[in-house]
PDB file of C-alpha atoms and ligand atoms in Angstrom:
ATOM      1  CA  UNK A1250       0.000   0.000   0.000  1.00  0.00           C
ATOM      2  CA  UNK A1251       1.134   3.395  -0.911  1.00  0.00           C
ATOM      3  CA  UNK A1252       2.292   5.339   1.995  1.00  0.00           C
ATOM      4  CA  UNK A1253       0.613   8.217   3.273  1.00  0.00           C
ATOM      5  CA  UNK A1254       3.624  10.356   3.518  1.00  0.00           C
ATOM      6  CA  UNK A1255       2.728  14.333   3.805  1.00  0.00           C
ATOM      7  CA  UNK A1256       3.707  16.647   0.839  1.00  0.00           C
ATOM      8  CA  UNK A1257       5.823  18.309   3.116  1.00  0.00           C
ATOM      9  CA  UNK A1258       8.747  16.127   3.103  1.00  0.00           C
ATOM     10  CA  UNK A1259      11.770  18.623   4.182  1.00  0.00           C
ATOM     11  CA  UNK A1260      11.954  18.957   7.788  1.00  0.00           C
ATOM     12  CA  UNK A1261      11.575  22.235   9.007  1.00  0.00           C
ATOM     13  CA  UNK A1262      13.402  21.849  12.112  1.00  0.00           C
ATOM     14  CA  UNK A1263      16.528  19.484  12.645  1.00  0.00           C
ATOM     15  CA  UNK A1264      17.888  18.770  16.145  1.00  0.00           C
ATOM     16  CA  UNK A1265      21.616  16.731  16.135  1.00  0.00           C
ATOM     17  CA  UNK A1266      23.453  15.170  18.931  1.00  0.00           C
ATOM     18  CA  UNK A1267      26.693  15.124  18.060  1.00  0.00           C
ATOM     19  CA  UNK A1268      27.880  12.282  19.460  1.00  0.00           C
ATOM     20  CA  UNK A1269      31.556  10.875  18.975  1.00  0.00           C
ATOM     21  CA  UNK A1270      33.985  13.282  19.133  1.00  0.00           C
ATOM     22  CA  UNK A1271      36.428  11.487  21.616  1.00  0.00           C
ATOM     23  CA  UNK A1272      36.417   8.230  19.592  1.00  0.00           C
ATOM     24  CA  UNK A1273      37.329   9.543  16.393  1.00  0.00           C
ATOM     25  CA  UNK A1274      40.156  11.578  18.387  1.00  0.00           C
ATOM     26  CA  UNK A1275      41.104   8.212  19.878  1.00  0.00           C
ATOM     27  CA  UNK A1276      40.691   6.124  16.594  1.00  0.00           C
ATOM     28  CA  UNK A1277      43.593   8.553  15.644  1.00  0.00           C
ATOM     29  CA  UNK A1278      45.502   8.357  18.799  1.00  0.00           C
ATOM     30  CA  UNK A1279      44.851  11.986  19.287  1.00  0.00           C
ATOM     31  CA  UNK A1280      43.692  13.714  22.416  1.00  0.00           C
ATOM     32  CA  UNK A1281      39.785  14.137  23.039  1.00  0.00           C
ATOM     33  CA  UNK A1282      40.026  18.646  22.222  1.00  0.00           C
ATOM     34  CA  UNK A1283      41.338  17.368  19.021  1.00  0.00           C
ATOM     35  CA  UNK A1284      37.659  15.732  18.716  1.00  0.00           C
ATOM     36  CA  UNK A1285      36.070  18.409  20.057  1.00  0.00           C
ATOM     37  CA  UNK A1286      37.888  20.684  17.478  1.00  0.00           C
ATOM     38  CA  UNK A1287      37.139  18.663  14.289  1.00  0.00           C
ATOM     39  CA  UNK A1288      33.539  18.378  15.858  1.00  0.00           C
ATOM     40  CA  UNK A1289      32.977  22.210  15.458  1.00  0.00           C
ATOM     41  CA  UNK A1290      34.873  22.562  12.240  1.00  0.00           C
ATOM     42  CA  UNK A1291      31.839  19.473  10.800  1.00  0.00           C
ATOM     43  CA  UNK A1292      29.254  21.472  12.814  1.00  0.00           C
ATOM     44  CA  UNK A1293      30.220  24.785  10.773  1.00  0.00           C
ATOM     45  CA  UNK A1294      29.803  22.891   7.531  1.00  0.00           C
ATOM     46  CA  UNK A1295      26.388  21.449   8.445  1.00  0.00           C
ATOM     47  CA  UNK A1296      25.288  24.679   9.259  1.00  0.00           C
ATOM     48  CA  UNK A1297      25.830  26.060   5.983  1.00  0.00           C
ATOM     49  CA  UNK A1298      24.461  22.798   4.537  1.00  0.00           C
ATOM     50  CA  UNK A1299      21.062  22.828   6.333  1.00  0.00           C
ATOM     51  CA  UNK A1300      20.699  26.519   5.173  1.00  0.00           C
ATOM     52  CA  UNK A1301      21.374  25.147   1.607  1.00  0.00           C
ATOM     53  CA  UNK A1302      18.343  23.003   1.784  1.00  0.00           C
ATOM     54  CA  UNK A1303      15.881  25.420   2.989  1.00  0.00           C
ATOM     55  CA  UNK A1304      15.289  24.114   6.369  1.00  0.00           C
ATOM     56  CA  UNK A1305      14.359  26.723   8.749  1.00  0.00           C
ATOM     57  CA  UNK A1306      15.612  25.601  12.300  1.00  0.00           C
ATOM     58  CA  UNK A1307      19.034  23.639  13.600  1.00  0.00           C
ATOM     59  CA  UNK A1308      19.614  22.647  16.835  1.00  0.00           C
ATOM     60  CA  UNK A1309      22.680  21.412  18.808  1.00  0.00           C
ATOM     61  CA  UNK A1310      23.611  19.519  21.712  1.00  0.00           C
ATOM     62  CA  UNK A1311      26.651  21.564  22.283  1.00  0.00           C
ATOM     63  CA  UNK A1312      27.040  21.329  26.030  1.00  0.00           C
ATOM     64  CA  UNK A1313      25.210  19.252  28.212  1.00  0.00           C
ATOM     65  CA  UNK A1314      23.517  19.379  31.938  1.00  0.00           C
ATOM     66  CA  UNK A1315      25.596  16.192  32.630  1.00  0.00           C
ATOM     67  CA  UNK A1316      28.729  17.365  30.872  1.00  0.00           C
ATOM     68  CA  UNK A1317      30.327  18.846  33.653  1.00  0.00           C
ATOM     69  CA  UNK A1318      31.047  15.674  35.218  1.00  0.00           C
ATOM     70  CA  UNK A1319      33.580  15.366  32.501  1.00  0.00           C
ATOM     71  CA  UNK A1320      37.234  15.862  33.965  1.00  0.00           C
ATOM     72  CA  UNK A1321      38.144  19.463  34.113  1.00  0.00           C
ATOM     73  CA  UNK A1322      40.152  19.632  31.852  1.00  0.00           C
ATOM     74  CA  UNK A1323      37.778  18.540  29.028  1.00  0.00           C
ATOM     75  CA  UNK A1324      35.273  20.653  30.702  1.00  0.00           C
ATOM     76  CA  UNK A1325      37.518  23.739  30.511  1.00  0.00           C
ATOM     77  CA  UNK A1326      38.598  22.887  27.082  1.00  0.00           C
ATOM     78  CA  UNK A1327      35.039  22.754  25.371  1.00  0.00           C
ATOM     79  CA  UNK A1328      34.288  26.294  26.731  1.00  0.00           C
ATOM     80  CA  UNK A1329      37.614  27.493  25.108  1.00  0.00           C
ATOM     81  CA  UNK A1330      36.586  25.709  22.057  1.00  0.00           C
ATOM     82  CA  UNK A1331      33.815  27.767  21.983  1.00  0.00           C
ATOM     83  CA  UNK A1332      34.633  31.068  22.905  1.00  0.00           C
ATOM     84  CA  UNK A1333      37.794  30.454  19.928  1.00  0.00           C
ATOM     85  CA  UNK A1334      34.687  28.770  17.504  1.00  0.00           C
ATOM     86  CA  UNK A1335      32.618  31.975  17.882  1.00  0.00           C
ATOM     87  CA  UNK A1336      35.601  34.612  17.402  1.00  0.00           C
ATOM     88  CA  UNK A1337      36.630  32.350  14.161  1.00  0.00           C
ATOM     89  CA  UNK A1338      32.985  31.955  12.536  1.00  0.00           C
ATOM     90  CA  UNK A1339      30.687  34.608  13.805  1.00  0.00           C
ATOM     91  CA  UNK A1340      31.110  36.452  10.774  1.00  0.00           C
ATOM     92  CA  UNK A1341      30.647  34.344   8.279  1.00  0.00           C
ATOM     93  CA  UNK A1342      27.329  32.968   9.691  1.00  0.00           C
ATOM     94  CA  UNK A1343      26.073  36.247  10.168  1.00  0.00           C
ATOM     95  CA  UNK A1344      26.633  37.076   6.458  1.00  0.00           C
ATOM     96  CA  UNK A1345      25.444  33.469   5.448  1.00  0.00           C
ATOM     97  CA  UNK A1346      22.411  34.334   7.208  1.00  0.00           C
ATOM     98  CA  UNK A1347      22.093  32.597  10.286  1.00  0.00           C
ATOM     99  CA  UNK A1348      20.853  33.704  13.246  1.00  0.00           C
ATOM    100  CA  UNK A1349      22.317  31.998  16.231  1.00  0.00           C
ATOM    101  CA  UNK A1350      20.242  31.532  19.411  1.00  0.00           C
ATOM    102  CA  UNK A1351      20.771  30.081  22.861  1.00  0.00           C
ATOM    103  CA  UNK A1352      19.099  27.300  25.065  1.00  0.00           C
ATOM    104  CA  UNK A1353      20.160  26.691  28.066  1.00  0.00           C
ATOM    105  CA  UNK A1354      20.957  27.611  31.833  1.00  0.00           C
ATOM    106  CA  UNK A1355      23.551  30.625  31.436  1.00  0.00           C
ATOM    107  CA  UNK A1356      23.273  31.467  35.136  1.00  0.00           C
ATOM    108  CA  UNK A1357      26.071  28.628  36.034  1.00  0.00           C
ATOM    109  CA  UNK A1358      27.952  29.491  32.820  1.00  0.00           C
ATOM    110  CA  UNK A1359      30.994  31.811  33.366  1.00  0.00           C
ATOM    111  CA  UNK A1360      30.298  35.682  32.525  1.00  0.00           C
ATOM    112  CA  UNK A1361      33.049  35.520  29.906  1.00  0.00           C
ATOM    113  CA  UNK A1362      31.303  32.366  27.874  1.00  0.00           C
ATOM    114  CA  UNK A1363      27.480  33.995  29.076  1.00  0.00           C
ATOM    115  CA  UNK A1364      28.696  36.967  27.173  1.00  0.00           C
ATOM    116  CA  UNK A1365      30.122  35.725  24.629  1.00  0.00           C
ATOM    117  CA  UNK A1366      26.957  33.568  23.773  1.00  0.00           C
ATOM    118  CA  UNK A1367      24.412  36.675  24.385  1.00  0.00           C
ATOM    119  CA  UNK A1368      26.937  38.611  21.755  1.00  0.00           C
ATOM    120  CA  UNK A1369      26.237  35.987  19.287  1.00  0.00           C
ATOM    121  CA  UNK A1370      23.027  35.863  19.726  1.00  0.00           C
ATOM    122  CA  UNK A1371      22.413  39.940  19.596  1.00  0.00           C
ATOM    123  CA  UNK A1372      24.660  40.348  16.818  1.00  0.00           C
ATOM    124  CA  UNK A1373      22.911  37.822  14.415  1.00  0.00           C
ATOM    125  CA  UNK A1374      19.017  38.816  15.709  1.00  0.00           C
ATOM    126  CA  UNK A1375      18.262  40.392  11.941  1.00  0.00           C
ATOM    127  CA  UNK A1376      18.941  37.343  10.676  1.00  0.00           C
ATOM    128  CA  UNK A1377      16.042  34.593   9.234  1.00  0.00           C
ATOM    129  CA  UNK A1378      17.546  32.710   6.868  1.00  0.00           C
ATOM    130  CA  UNK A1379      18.500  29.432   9.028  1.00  0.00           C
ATOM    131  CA  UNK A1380      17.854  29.890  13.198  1.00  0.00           C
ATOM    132  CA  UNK A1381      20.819  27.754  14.475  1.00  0.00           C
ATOM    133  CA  UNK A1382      20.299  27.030  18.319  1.00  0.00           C
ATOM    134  CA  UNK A1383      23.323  25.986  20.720  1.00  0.00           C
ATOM    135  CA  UNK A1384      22.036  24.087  23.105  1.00  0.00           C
ATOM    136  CA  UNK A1385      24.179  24.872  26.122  1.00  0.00           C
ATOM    137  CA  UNK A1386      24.334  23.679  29.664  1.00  0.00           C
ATOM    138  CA  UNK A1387      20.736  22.469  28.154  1.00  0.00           C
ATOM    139  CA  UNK A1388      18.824  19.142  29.895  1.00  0.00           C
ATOM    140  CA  UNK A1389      15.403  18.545  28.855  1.00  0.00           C
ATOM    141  CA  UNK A1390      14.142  17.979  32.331  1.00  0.00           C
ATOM    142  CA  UNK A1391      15.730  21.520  33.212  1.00  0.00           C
ATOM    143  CA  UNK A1392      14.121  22.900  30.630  1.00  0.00           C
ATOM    144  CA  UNK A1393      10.320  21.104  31.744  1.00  0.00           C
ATOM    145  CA  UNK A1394      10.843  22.093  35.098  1.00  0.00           C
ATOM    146  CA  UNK A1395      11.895  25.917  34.094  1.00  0.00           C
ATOM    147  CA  UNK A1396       9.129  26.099  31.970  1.00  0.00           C
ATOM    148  CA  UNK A1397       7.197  24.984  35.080  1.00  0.00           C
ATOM    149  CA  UNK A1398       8.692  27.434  37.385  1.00  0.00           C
ATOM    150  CA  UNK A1399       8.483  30.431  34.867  1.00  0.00           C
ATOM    151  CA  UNK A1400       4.545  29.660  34.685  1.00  0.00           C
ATOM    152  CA  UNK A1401       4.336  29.509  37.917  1.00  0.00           C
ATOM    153  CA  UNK A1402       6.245  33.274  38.667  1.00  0.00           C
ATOM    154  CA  UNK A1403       3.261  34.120  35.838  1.00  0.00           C
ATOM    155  CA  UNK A1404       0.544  33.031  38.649  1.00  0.00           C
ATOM    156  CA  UNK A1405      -0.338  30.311  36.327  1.00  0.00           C
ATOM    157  CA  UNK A1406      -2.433  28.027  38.536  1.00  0.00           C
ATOM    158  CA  UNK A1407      -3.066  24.046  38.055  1.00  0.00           C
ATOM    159  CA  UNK A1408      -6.180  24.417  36.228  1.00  0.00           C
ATOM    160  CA  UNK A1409      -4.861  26.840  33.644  1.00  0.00           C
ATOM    161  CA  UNK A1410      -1.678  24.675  33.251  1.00  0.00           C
ATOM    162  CA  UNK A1411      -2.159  23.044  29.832  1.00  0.00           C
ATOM    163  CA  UNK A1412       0.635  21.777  27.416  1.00  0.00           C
ATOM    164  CA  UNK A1413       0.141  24.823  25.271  1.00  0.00           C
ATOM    165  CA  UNK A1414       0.623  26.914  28.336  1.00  0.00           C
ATOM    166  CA  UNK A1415       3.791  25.119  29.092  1.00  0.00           C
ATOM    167  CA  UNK A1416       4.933  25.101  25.429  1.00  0.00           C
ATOM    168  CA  UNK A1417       5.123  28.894  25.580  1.00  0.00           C
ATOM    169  CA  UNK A1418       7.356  29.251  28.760  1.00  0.00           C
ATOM    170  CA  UNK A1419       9.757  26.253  27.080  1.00  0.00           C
ATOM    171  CA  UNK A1420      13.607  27.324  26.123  1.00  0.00           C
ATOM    172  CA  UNK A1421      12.891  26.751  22.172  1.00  0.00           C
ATOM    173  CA  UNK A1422       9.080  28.369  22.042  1.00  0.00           C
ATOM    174  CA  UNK A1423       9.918  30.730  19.064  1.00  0.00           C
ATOM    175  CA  UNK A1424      11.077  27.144  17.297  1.00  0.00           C
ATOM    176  CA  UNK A1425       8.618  24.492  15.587  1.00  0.00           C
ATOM    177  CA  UNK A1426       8.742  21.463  17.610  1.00  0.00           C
ATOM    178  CA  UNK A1427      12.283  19.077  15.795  1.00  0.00           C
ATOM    179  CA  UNK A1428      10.365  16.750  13.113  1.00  0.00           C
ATOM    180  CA  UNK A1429      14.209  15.188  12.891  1.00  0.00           C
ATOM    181  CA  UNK A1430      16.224  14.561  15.852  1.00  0.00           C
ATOM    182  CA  UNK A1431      19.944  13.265  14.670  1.00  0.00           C
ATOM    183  CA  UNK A1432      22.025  11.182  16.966  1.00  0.00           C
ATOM    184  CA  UNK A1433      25.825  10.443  15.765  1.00  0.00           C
ATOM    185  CA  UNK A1434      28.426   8.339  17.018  1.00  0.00           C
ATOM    186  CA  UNK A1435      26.035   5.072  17.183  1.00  0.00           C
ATOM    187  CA  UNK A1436      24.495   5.631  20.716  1.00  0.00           C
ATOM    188  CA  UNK A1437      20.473   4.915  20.317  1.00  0.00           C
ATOM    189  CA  UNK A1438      19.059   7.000  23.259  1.00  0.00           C
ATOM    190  CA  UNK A1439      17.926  10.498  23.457  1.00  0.00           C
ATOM    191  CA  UNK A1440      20.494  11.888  26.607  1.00  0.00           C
ATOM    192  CA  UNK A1441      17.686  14.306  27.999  1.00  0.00           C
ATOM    193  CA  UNK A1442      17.943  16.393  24.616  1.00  0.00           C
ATOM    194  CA  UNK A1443      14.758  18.208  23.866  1.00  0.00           C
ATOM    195  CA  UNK A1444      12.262  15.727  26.098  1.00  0.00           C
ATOM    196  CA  UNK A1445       9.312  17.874  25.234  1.00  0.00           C
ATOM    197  CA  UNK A1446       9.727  19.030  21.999  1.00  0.00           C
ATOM    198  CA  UNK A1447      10.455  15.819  20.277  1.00  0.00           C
ATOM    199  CA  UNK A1448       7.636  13.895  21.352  1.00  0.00           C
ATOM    200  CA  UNK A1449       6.789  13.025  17.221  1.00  0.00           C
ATOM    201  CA  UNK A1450      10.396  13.711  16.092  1.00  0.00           C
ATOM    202  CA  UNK A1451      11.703  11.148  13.731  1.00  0.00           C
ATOM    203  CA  UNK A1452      14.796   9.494  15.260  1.00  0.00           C
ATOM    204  CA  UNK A1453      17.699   8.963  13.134  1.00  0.00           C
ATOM    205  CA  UNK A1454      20.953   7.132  14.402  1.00  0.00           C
ATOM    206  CA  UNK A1455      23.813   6.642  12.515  1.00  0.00           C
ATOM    207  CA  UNK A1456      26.973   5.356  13.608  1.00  0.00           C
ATOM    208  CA  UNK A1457      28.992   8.040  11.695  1.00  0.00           C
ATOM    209  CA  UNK A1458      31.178   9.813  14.292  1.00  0.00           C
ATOM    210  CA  UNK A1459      30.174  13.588  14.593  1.00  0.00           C
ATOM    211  CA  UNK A1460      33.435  15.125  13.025  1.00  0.00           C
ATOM    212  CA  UNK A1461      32.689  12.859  10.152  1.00  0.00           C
ATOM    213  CA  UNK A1462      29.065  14.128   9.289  1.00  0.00           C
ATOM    214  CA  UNK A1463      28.767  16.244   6.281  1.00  0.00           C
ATOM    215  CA  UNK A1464      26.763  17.377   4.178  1.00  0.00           C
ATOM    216  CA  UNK A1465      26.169  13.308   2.465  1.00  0.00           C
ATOM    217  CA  UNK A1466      25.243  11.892   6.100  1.00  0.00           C
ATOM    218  CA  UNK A1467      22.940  14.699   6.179  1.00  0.00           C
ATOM    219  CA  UNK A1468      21.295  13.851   3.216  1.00  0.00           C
ATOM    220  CA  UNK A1469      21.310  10.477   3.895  1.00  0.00           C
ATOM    221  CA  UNK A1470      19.037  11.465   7.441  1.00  0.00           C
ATOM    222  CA  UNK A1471      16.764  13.649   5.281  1.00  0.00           C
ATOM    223  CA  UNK A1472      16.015  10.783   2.660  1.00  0.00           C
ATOM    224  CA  UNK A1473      15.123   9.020   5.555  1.00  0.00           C
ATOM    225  CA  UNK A1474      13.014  11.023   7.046  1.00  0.00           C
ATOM    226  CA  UNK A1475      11.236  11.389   3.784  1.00  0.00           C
ATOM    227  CA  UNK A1476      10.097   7.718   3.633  1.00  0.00           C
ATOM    228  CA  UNK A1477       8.731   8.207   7.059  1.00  0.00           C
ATOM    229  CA  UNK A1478       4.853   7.922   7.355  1.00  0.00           C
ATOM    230  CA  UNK A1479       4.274  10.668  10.077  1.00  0.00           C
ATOM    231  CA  UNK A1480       0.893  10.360  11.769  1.00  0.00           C
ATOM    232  CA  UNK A1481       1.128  12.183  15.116  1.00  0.00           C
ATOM    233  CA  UNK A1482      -0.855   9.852  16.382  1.00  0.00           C
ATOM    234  CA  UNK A1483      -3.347   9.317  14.086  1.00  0.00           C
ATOM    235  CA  UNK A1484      -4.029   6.296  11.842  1.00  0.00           C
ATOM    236  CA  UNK A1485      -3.254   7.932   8.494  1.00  0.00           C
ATOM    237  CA  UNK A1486      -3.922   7.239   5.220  1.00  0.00           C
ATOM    238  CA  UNK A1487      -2.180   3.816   4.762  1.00  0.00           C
ATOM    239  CA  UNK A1488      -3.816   3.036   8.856  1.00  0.00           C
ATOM    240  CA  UNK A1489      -7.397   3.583   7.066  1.00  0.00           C
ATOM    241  CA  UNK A1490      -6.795   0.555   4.258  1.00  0.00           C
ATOM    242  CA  UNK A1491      -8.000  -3.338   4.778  1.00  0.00           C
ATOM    243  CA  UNK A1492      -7.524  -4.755   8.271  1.00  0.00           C
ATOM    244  CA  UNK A1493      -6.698  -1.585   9.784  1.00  0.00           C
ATOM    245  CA  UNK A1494     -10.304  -2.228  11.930  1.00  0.00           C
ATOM    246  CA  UNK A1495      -8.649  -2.865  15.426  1.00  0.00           C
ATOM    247  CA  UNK A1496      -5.405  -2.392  14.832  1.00  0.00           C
ATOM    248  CA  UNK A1497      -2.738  -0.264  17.049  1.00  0.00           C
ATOM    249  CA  UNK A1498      -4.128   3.452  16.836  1.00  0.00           C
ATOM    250  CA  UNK A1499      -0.914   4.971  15.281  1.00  0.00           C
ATOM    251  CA  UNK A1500       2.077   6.532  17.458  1.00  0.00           C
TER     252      UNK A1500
HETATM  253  C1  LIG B2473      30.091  14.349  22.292  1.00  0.00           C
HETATM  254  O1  LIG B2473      31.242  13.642  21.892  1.00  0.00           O
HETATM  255  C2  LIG B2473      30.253  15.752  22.032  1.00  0.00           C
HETATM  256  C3  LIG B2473      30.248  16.731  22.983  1.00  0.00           C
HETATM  257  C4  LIG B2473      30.123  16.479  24.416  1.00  0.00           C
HETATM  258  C5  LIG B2473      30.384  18.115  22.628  1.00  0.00           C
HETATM  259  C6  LIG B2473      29.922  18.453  21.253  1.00  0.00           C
HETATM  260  C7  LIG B2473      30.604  19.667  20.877  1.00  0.00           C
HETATM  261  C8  LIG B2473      30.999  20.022  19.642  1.00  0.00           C
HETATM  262  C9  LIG B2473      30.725  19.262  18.417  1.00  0.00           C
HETATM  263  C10 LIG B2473      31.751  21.220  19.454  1.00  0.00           C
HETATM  264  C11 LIG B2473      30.874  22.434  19.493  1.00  0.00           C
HETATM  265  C12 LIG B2473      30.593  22.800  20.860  1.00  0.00           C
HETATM  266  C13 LIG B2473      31.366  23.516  21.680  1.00  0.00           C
HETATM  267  C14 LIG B2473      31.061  23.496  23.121  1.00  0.00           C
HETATM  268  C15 LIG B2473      32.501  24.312  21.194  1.00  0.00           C
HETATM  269  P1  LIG B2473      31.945  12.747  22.963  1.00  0.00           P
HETATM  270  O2  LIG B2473      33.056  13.530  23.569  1.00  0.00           O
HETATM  271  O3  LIG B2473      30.956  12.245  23.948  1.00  0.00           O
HETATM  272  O4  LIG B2473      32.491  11.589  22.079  1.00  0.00           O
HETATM  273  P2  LIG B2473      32.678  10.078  22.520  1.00  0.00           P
HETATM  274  O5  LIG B2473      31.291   9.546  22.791  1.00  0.00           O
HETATM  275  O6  LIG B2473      33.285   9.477  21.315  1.00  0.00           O
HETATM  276  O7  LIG B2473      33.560  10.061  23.716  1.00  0.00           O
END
């Protein structure tokens, strides 16, 4: 049976853990930051690759909650990383197009990398063409349970507390919920990335190693995700055929 796949095949809103760094350091008996290097250097090539295709919104698992329980050194190094990533290719995204926005909890951030990330974000606000996200000392259960507290502060009360309500006070609520959510490096679990917002993402795994996604793996995720058969819960069209009387309702 033919599937019931929506015209509207191109994602609008990609979300990618990039997952693998270390390995393909240590596959090359290099140290980790030499990962971590090559891992922004892919990330600034998918950027301009996603903006290619026409899809609106890119997120990224930059930093996590849980990442600080990575020896300080590697901890220290990443924020480096970044602070030298955003000196070296602010400019060009901002001419390319991209505006660059930030989820996450920058209270526990250092001023110096908080700044640095609010710069990048104010100095890129006129721009539409792609919305890149860093997602940085980002959890998804932080981000359910600051949504919580913000409606709260707003006098929200139990009654009123719906999940559109909730949507609203959530880190990404000027984004489209992910229809793709990309993991790398050949991990299949989610790592409290986005909880809420990818409750009808499409999953993609591969086992390429994040500094070796381009532009190929990338298309290789979005011809995937255009044989999907999305239904948001629904039975859709192919659900509706012979023998679909009692079957599963659709997930
Ligand atoms: C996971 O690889 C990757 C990260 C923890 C960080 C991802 C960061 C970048 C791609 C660079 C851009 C971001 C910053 C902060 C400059 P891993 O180290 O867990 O790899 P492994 O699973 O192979 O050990």
């Amino acid at each position: 049976m033919a599937s019931s796949q929506p015209p509207q095949s191109l994602p609008r809103h990609v979300a990618i853990v990039m997952d693998g760094n270390g390995r393909w350091a240590r596959k090359r008996l290099m140290p980790r930051g030499v990962g971590h290097k090559a891992g922004v250097d892919a990330l600034v090539k998918v950027v301009q690759a996603t903006a290619d295709r026409g899809i609106g919104h890119l997120t990224v698992f930059a930093f996590s909650s849980e990442n600080w329980k990575r020896p300080e050194e590697e901890v220290s190094g990443l924020m480096s990383l970044l602070l030298v990533a955003l000196s070296k290719h602010l400019t060009k995204l901002k001419a390319d197009g991209v505006r660059i926005r930030i989820a996450g909890d920058l209270d526990n951030v250092s001023e110096k990398v908080r700044n640095a990330l609010r710069d990048a974000e104010a100095n890129t606000i006129g721009n539409s063409r792609l919305v890149l996200t860093v997602a940085f000392n980002y959890g998804g259960r932080w981000d359910i349970v600051q949504a919580c507290k913000q409606a709260l502060a707003e006098g929200v009360s139990a009654s009123e507390l719906t999940e559109e309500v909730l949507s609203r006070h959530m880190a990404m609520a000027y984004a489209p919920d992910p229809d793709l959510f990309i993991r790398t490096g050949g991990e299949v679990r989610l790592s409290n990335f986005l909880l809420w917002q990818s409750a009808y993402a499409e999953l993609h795994f591969t086992d390429c190693l994040w500094p070796d996604f381009d532009a190929e793996e990338l298309d290789r995720a979005l011809a995937a995700y255009a044989r999907r058969e999305r239904r948001f819960g629904d039975v859709g069209e192919s659900g509706l055929g012979e023998g679909a009387i009692g079957s599963e309702g659709g997930h």
